[in-house]
Amino acid sequence: MLVGRHSSEVLFWSSALNVVKNFLLDLALYQNATQSSTYSEGSKTGEASLAVDGDRRRDWNQGFCTHTNKQKDPWWRVDLGASLPVAEVVIVNRLCTSPGGCPNYMNAFEIRIGSDTSYSTYTSCGRNLFLDDGETKSFYCDPPAVGRYVSVVIPGNAKFINICEVEVYSVRQVSSGVTACRMNLVGVSDSSIIYDQRFSASSSLSSSRASNGRLNEGSAWIPSSNNNNNDYLQIDLGSVYVVCAVATQGNPNANDWTKTYKIKTSLDNVNWQCYKENNAVKVFTGNSQKNEIVKNDLYNPLAVKFIRFYPEVFNRNKALRVEVFGSKQTCFSSLGNEKGVTSPQFSVTASTELDNSHMAEDSSLYGSSSWCSKGDASSPQYLQFDFGKVVTVSGIATQGDAGDDKWVTKYAVSYGYDEQSWLEYAEGQHLIGNSDNSSVVVQLFSSPFAAQFVRILPKNHNKAQCMRVDLFGCRDFQVPFLYVIVNNATLRAAHGESVTLNCVTKSSKQRPHAVVKEWKKDGVQLADKSSSSLTITYSNASDTNNKYHCVSLSSSSRDIQCTAVYQCSASLVAIDGLPEIKNQGNSTLTVILKKPGQVIGVSISMVTARTALVRWTNYSPGEDEAPTTSITVRYQNSTSPYHLAILPGSSSSKELTNLKPFSKYNVTVMASSVLGDGLWSNAVTFETLTARPSTSPSNIASQSLNETSYKISWDPLTREKSNGVVLAYEMKYTRVYHVGSPSSSTPRYQNTTDTMVMLQGLTLCSTYHVLVRAYTSVGVGPFSPTLTIVTNASALPRDVKAGTPSKRSLTLSWKKPLRYGDDVQLYTVSYEGTKSYYPEFKHTDSVQTVALSREITDLYPDTKYNFVVVATTYCGKGDNSTMVTIRTVIDAPPAPGNPEGPKQIETGGSSVNLTIWPAAQDNGPISYYQILVHRVQDWTDTVSDWNDFGSNFYISAQIPASEVKTKMMFLLGDGENKGGYKNKELSSGQKYKIYSRALTEFTSKKRSTDERFLTGQAQLLAQIEVEAGGKQEAKESSIVVVVPLVVFVLLDITEVIARPQISVQPISVSQFSEYVTQMRRDKNAGFAKQYKPNERGQLNSKIKWKTMMIPTQSTLAGSRPSHHDITESQTSS
């Protein structure tokens, strides 16, 4: 049985609602109705108007009902006369009176609310609706839809419409007087509507699971104990409902029931709120026995997807069976990806799938598995829904994997109308996902979107990207919208002018009318401005400039465009818990102000050479102009930049100063305000008076005609510099020096109207100062800078010649000057030397003589020198003679440097690192460096002949000079070939002195093929002592003992081959070793050319040889062979 809260309260509300119903208006009554076709049968005609005549009788045979022909997609429509909210449509179906029965045509029909008859846009109040034979039934538009036309349509082929009455109401009602929301069952008691998996609880007895907590169920939900004060039964309603009432029962199998309870609700299963009335948590009265149904209304209906019942007071055990009443929110329903849903109207795919147990089709909410992406996928992963048509998507629910602790913690949503172009929801915002694998977490979109394709893209996850997902929305395009339109306006800039802005709103039919909330100006809220219109009144230009954004339209226009953006904000009436839909409209209000106009009455008076007085009429601004803040006077002549004088806005005159005399000026005046600069006045022209020149003539120059005559010239003064017409120039010249006497003579003057004069009869050996100035009618100007003239007795040495240069000297000779030759007191020879291969080198000097020649010494070899000779007379030094260029003879290079001094080295090895330093290229370009090794018995041993080489004195390396630019490291004794010389290993137990020297490659001028080197002095680099090791000594000793060497010594030539057959002179024995070394460096080219072998491979000379045995080690004990013997041995071998 149904028990209300209080019977008196129920009677009151019932009576009140019955009264209200009597005054409800059927909007369709007697309105114009049409239909797709009209069926006639005998005298019966099923006109469309029969459904709006106020007659609910249901007999077609008596002519009370409308009827269409059999056709495709038949429709019936009523015109309400205006766009009105539609909350309820009542339809009366025909009653079959035929004994044989009648077909029922009203199956799978749809109610549409639209603003036109084309059905291009409409709101559906229900699809797949049906009426039983003779049934009268109410259909609700929730929320109310707004439209002018209400239609009944049956999609499909061979269909009829046969109905007897249609009533349309703006307010819902039912016969009991209780509002429709409180009568609509959500379906908790029906397992085909609310599936078992949507039930959960804090705990449950095994025989009293959460899903047993359905109204009228054969069992009930009972928690595992009564000790938890926070026990609850939770139900996921699937869709979003505006909940208006709840009902409860106890355990039908025992005396267990809940006496009082509380409710918590949530939209996302994360944030929960207690239901309150009068700002206090509501405690509901529950049951007093096990089977009674107690229903409680929620007087503050709210949007709910998840609801919890918390038992407070109970009988024996907490036990609940429940039902929820409310209105499903049209576009917040599940789109069907949930366990238990058959024939879903979408397909689901994924970027990758982990395995056959975690495929895209396993992604159903509350399912037994989940979709998981492949763990090694590098590209972004996604789960994709294709709805086959454009639908509205308003939210999403997610879970993790059903079996493992794998879930997605953050994800993004993208959508599109095809699979090529994708849009990001909320600009790619990452939505909060799950914190465990089982809980459902819901996100309702603040901005629902329309799409055919939707992708969910995991961003962060726990262990793996695994998801179960359902989407919310509706199968038609019903995204709530709100447009706010505000008219743009222009406010005339005149005192007392005003303009009104009107805020017009247009909203979707799923929500009630929009409500204007506030006005803003440039984003700042206007106080007490909440109506749908706003009036703005013009005050003045300064105020407008301060409060609006003002810009000049162009530099040539006075117009200033001032704009302000006024915003009207509005929102749809909110339903508690659902996202608020709001928007704003912008209006640009424009005010055109003016920059100042043109100043008039400009005049000039009191003109002098450097001043003038300017006057003008005081400027008065108009209503659309701001007060004058400044006056600018601009003046300029034809050659100089303009000058500006900025004055207070009240000024009407200005004295111009520091003007240029004898110049034309034009003057303009301009007024300015905070809005900008105004127009320049018409120009006024005047000319200043003449003044004396302020500058002197420029570019004073002299040209010598002879020793005592000069032409003096200058540039004429221009008009800009003369300050008037130049009448004449005056030249002043004074002798200030004469042959050692600094006393000045009396100045002399010459006047001319030309720009040159001739000076004649000047005194030799004197210095003159020349100055020039100009005259105008007012007076004379300043003198020019001083021009100095020196009269000399010029003596130029003739026929300068150089003798044959040596390495460091040469003799220079010349003839005395033709003029003033007998007056020469001294000759000075100046010279400068350079080397092309040595850019840093420069040698400059000078010498003096009274003779006509001079030996120049201390020159550098192989240097290019330039020489000039200057003669000095009693008037001073003359000019340079013609230049003579010579080159000194090349010389052997100096010894290489060794800034660190000779190194003292002791070593146990056969090689040593040495630093090789370059030599200065003062004597010529250096080609090579040689490393010389001198084996000594004592450190006091010296080299007696630097070209006498043998085993104790040899060249170990020849290094190109390019490798020794600053210094280089050289490994002595590495056994390698170094430039044609073997770099012998150092012997143990020996002492060595190491030298370096430079070579300059020299080509004789006599024969280009005759090449040789200029060998420089040697530099001691190091003294090396090699420790005695024994091994090497023994080796050398064994060689001497076992293998006696045979030396052939050339005794005499018995027969010399004819000289034409020999290309060079025979080589002496003492020179043969060095010659062979040279031939090796030249790859034996010279040797092969100079000596032709005979048929037996011998040299073409008949030579007698003498055999000589070198003494053995035993015979040499206690003595060493002479240098001559060693040299001959090497030569012979």
PDB file of C-alpha atoms in Angstrom, residues 243-359:
ATOM      1  CA  VAL A 243      14.969  13.070  -8.757  1.00  0.00           C
ATOM      2  CA  CYS A 244      11.765  14.167  -7.063  1.00  0.00           C
ATOM      3  CA  ALA A 245      10.882  11.237  -4.774  1.00  0.00           C
ATOM      4  CA  VAL A 246      12.074   7.949  -3.272  1.00  0.00           C
ATOM      5  CA  ALA A 247      10.260   4.913  -1.838  1.00  0.00           C
ATOM      6  CA  THR A 248      11.401   2.130   0.548  1.00  0.00           C
ATOM      7  CA  GLN A 249      10.404  -1.291   1.900  1.00  0.00           C
ATOM      8  CA  GLY A 250      11.872  -3.719   4.455  1.00  0.00           C
ATOM      9  CA  ASN A 251      12.909  -7.398   4.263  1.00  0.00           C
ATOM     10  CA  PRO A 252       9.913  -9.465   3.081  1.00  0.00           C
ATOM     11  CA  ASN A 253      11.309 -12.599   4.736  1.00  0.00           C
ATOM     12  CA  ALA A 254      11.883 -11.259   8.266  1.00  0.00           C
ATOM     13  CA  ASN A 255      10.938  -8.401  10.537  1.00  0.00           C
ATOM     14  CA  ASP A 256      13.843  -6.284   9.350  1.00  0.00           C
ATOM     15  CA  TRP A 257      13.232  -2.747   8.118  1.00  0.00           C
ATOM     16  CA  THR A 258      14.748   0.764   8.174  1.00  0.00           C
ATOM     17  CA  LYS A 259      12.841   3.349  10.192  1.00  0.00           C
ATOM     18  CA  THR A 260      14.819   6.455   9.179  1.00  0.00           C
ATOM     19  CA  TYR A 261      17.497   7.103   6.576  1.00  0.00           C
ATOM     20  CA  LYS A 262      19.475   9.804   4.792  1.00  0.00           C
ATOM     21  CA  ILE A 263      20.288  10.254   1.126  1.00  0.00           C
ATOM     22  CA  LYS A 264      23.485  11.298  -0.643  1.00  0.00           C
ATOM     23  CA  THR A 265      23.653  11.996  -4.369  1.00  0.00           C
ATOM     24  CA  SER A 266      26.422  12.404  -6.936  1.00  0.00           C
ATOM     25  CA  LEU A 267      26.851  13.032 -10.617  1.00  0.00           C
ATOM     26  CA  ASP A 268      30.368  11.599 -10.891  1.00  0.00           C
ATOM     27  CA  ASN A 269      30.614   8.946  -8.112  1.00  0.00           C
ATOM     28  CA  VAL A 270      33.450  10.989  -6.615  1.00  0.00           C
ATOM     29  CA  ASN A 271      31.861  14.094  -5.125  1.00  0.00           C
ATOM     30  CA  TRP A 272      28.883  13.304  -2.898  1.00  0.00           C
ATOM     31  CA  GLN A 273      26.424  15.680  -1.227  1.00  0.00           C
ATOM     32  CA  CYS A 274      23.818  15.113   1.430  1.00  0.00           C
ATOM     33  CA  TYR A 275      20.259  15.954   0.453  1.00  0.00           C
ATOM     34  CA  LYS A 276      19.118  19.001   2.436  1.00  0.00           C
ATOM     35  CA  GLU A 277      15.937  20.918   3.050  1.00  0.00           C
ATOM     36  CA  ASN A 278      15.926  24.293   4.781  1.00  0.00           C
ATOM     37  CA  ASN A 279      19.760  24.148   4.865  1.00  0.00           C
ATOM     38  CA  ALA A 280      19.705  21.039   7.076  1.00  0.00           C
ATOM     39  CA  VAL A 281      20.431  17.408   6.192  1.00  0.00           C
ATOM     40  CA  LYS A 282      17.103  15.725   5.582  1.00  0.00           C
ATOM     41  CA  VAL A 283      16.289  12.599   7.670  1.00  0.00           C
ATOM     42  CA  PHE A 284      13.576  10.660   5.856  1.00  0.00           C
ATOM     43  CA  THR A 285      10.860   8.655   7.604  1.00  0.00           C
ATOM     44  CA  GLY A 286      11.118   5.056   6.509  1.00  0.00           C
ATOM     45  CA  ASN A 287       9.137   1.913   7.251  1.00  0.00           C
ATOM     46  CA  SER A 288       7.233   0.609  10.239  1.00  0.00           C
ATOM     47  CA  GLN A 289       6.734  -2.882   8.852  1.00  0.00           C
ATOM     48  CA  LYS A 290       8.473  -5.072   6.318  1.00  0.00           C
ATOM     49  CA  ASN A 291       6.218  -4.894   3.242  1.00  0.00           C
ATOM     50  CA  GLU A 292       4.706  -1.415   3.299  1.00  0.00           C
ATOM     51  CA  ILE A 293       5.878   1.088   0.650  1.00  0.00           C
ATOM     52  CA  VAL A 294       6.691   4.483   2.092  1.00  0.00           C
ATOM     53  CA  LYS A 295       7.245   7.207  -0.500  1.00  0.00           C
ATOM     54  CA  ASN A 296       8.953  10.517   0.330  1.00  0.00           C
ATOM     55  CA  ASP A 297       9.034  13.564  -1.916  1.00  0.00           C
ATOM     56  CA  LEU A 298      12.180  15.665  -2.454  1.00  0.00           C
ATOM     57  CA  TYR A 299      10.964  19.238  -2.321  1.00  0.00           C
ATOM     58  CA  ASN A 300      14.323  20.365  -3.702  1.00  0.00           C
ATOM     59  CA  PRO A 301      14.611  18.178  -6.804  1.00  0.00           C
ATOM     60  CA  LEU A 302      18.184  17.758  -8.022  1.00  0.00           C
ATOM     61  CA  ALA A 303      20.120  16.127 -10.836  1.00  0.00           C
ATOM     62  CA  VAL A 304      21.355  12.678  -9.864  1.00  0.00           C
ATOM     63  CA  LYS A 305      23.223   9.795 -11.487  1.00  0.00           C
ATOM     64  CA  PHE A 306      24.340   7.993  -8.339  1.00  0.00           C
ATOM     65  CA  ILE A 307      22.225   7.747  -5.174  1.00  0.00           C
ATOM     66  CA  ARG A 308      23.026   6.293  -1.771  1.00  0.00           C
ATOM     67  CA  PHE A 309      20.632   5.317   1.025  1.00  0.00           C
ATOM     68  CA  TYR A 310      22.167   5.481   4.535  1.00  0.00           C
ATOM     69  CA  PRO A 311      20.080   3.579   7.168  1.00  0.00           C
ATOM     70  CA  GLU A 312      19.922   5.374  10.514  1.00  0.00           C
ATOM     71  CA  VAL A 313      17.283   3.785  12.789  1.00  0.00           C
ATOM     72  CA  PHE A 314      16.200   0.220  12.039  1.00  0.00           C
ATOM     73  CA  ASN A 315      14.186  -2.694  13.361  1.00  0.00           C
ATOM     74  CA  ARG A 316      16.317  -5.780  14.136  1.00  0.00           C
ATOM     75  CA  ASN A 317      18.560  -5.408  11.049  1.00  0.00           C
ATOM     76  CA  LYS A 318      19.100  -2.730   8.497  1.00  0.00           C
ATOM     77  CA  ALA A 319      17.168  -3.793   5.425  1.00  0.00           C
ATOM     78  CA  LEU A 320      16.177  -1.865   2.299  1.00  0.00           C
ATOM     79  CA  ARG A 321      14.263  -2.287  -0.910  1.00  0.00           C
ATOM     80  CA  VAL A 322      14.060   1.013  -2.832  1.00  0.00           C
ATOM     81  CA  GLU A 323      12.675   2.842  -5.846  1.00  0.00           C
ATOM     82  CA  VAL A 324      13.540   6.294  -7.221  1.00  0.00           C
ATOM     83  CA  PHE A 325      11.154   8.673  -9.013  1.00  0.00           C
ATOM     84  CA  GLY A 326      12.177  11.423 -11.394  1.00  0.00           C
ATOM     85  CA  SER A 327      12.512  12.777 -14.901  1.00  0.00           C
ATOM     86  CA  LYS A 328      15.252  11.490 -17.162  1.00  0.00           C
ATOM     87  CA  GLN A 329      17.286  14.375 -18.575  1.00  0.00           C
ATOM     88  CA  THR A 330      16.852  14.080 -22.292  1.00  0.00           C
ATOM     89  CA  CYS A 331      20.458  14.309 -23.358  1.00  0.00           C
ATOM     90  CA  PHE A 332      22.221  12.776 -20.363  1.00  0.00           C
ATOM     91  CA  SER A 333      21.303   9.143 -21.060  1.00  0.00           C
ATOM     92  CA  SER A 334      23.640   6.220 -21.584  1.00  0.00           C
ATOM     93  CA  LEU A 335      24.528   5.700 -25.237  1.00  0.00           C
ATOM     94  CA  GLY A 336      24.646   1.948 -24.605  1.00  0.00           C
ATOM     95  CA  ASN A 337      28.211   0.690 -24.035  1.00  0.00           C
ATOM     96  CA  GLU A 338      27.300  -1.203 -20.870  1.00  0.00           C
ATOM     97  CA  LYS A 339      27.155  -4.849 -19.956  1.00  0.00           C
ATOM     98  CA  GLY A 340      23.690  -6.230 -20.662  1.00  0.00           C
ATOM     99  CA  VAL A 341      22.800  -3.814 -23.468  1.00  0.00           C
ATOM    100  CA  THR A 342      21.758  -5.730 -26.563  1.00  0.00           C
ATOM    101  CA  SER A 343      22.119  -4.435 -30.133  1.00  0.00           C
ATOM    102  CA  PRO A 344      24.067  -1.239 -29.349  1.00  0.00           C
ATOM    103  CA  GLN A 345      23.699   1.436 -32.015  1.00  0.00           C
ATOM    104  CA  PHE A 346      27.409   2.048 -32.465  1.00  0.00           C
ATOM    105  CA  SER A 347      30.667   0.275 -33.264  1.00  0.00           C
ATOM    106  CA  VAL A 348      33.811   0.463 -31.175  1.00  0.00           C
ATOM    107  CA  THR A 349      37.419   0.065 -32.353  1.00  0.00           C
ATOM    108  CA  ALA A 350      40.850   0.798 -30.900  1.00  0.00           C
ATOM    109  CA  SER A 351      44.328   1.862 -32.012  1.00  0.00           C
ATOM    110  CA  THR A 352      45.826  -1.365 -30.608  1.00  0.00           C
ATOM    111  CA  GLU A 353      44.583  -4.293 -28.519  1.00  0.00           C
ATOM    112  CA  LEU A 354      46.631  -6.131 -25.904  1.00  0.00           C
ATOM    113  CA  ASP A 355      45.227  -9.593 -26.669  1.00  0.00           C
ATOM    114  CA  ASN A 356      42.023 -11.446 -27.520  1.00  0.00           C
ATOM    115  CA  SER A 357      40.741 -10.949 -23.959  1.00  0.00           C
ATOM    116  CA  HIS A 358      41.238  -7.176 -23.955  1.00  0.00           C
ATOM    117  CA  MET A 359      39.787  -6.010 -27.236  1.00  0.00           C
TER     118      MET A 359
END
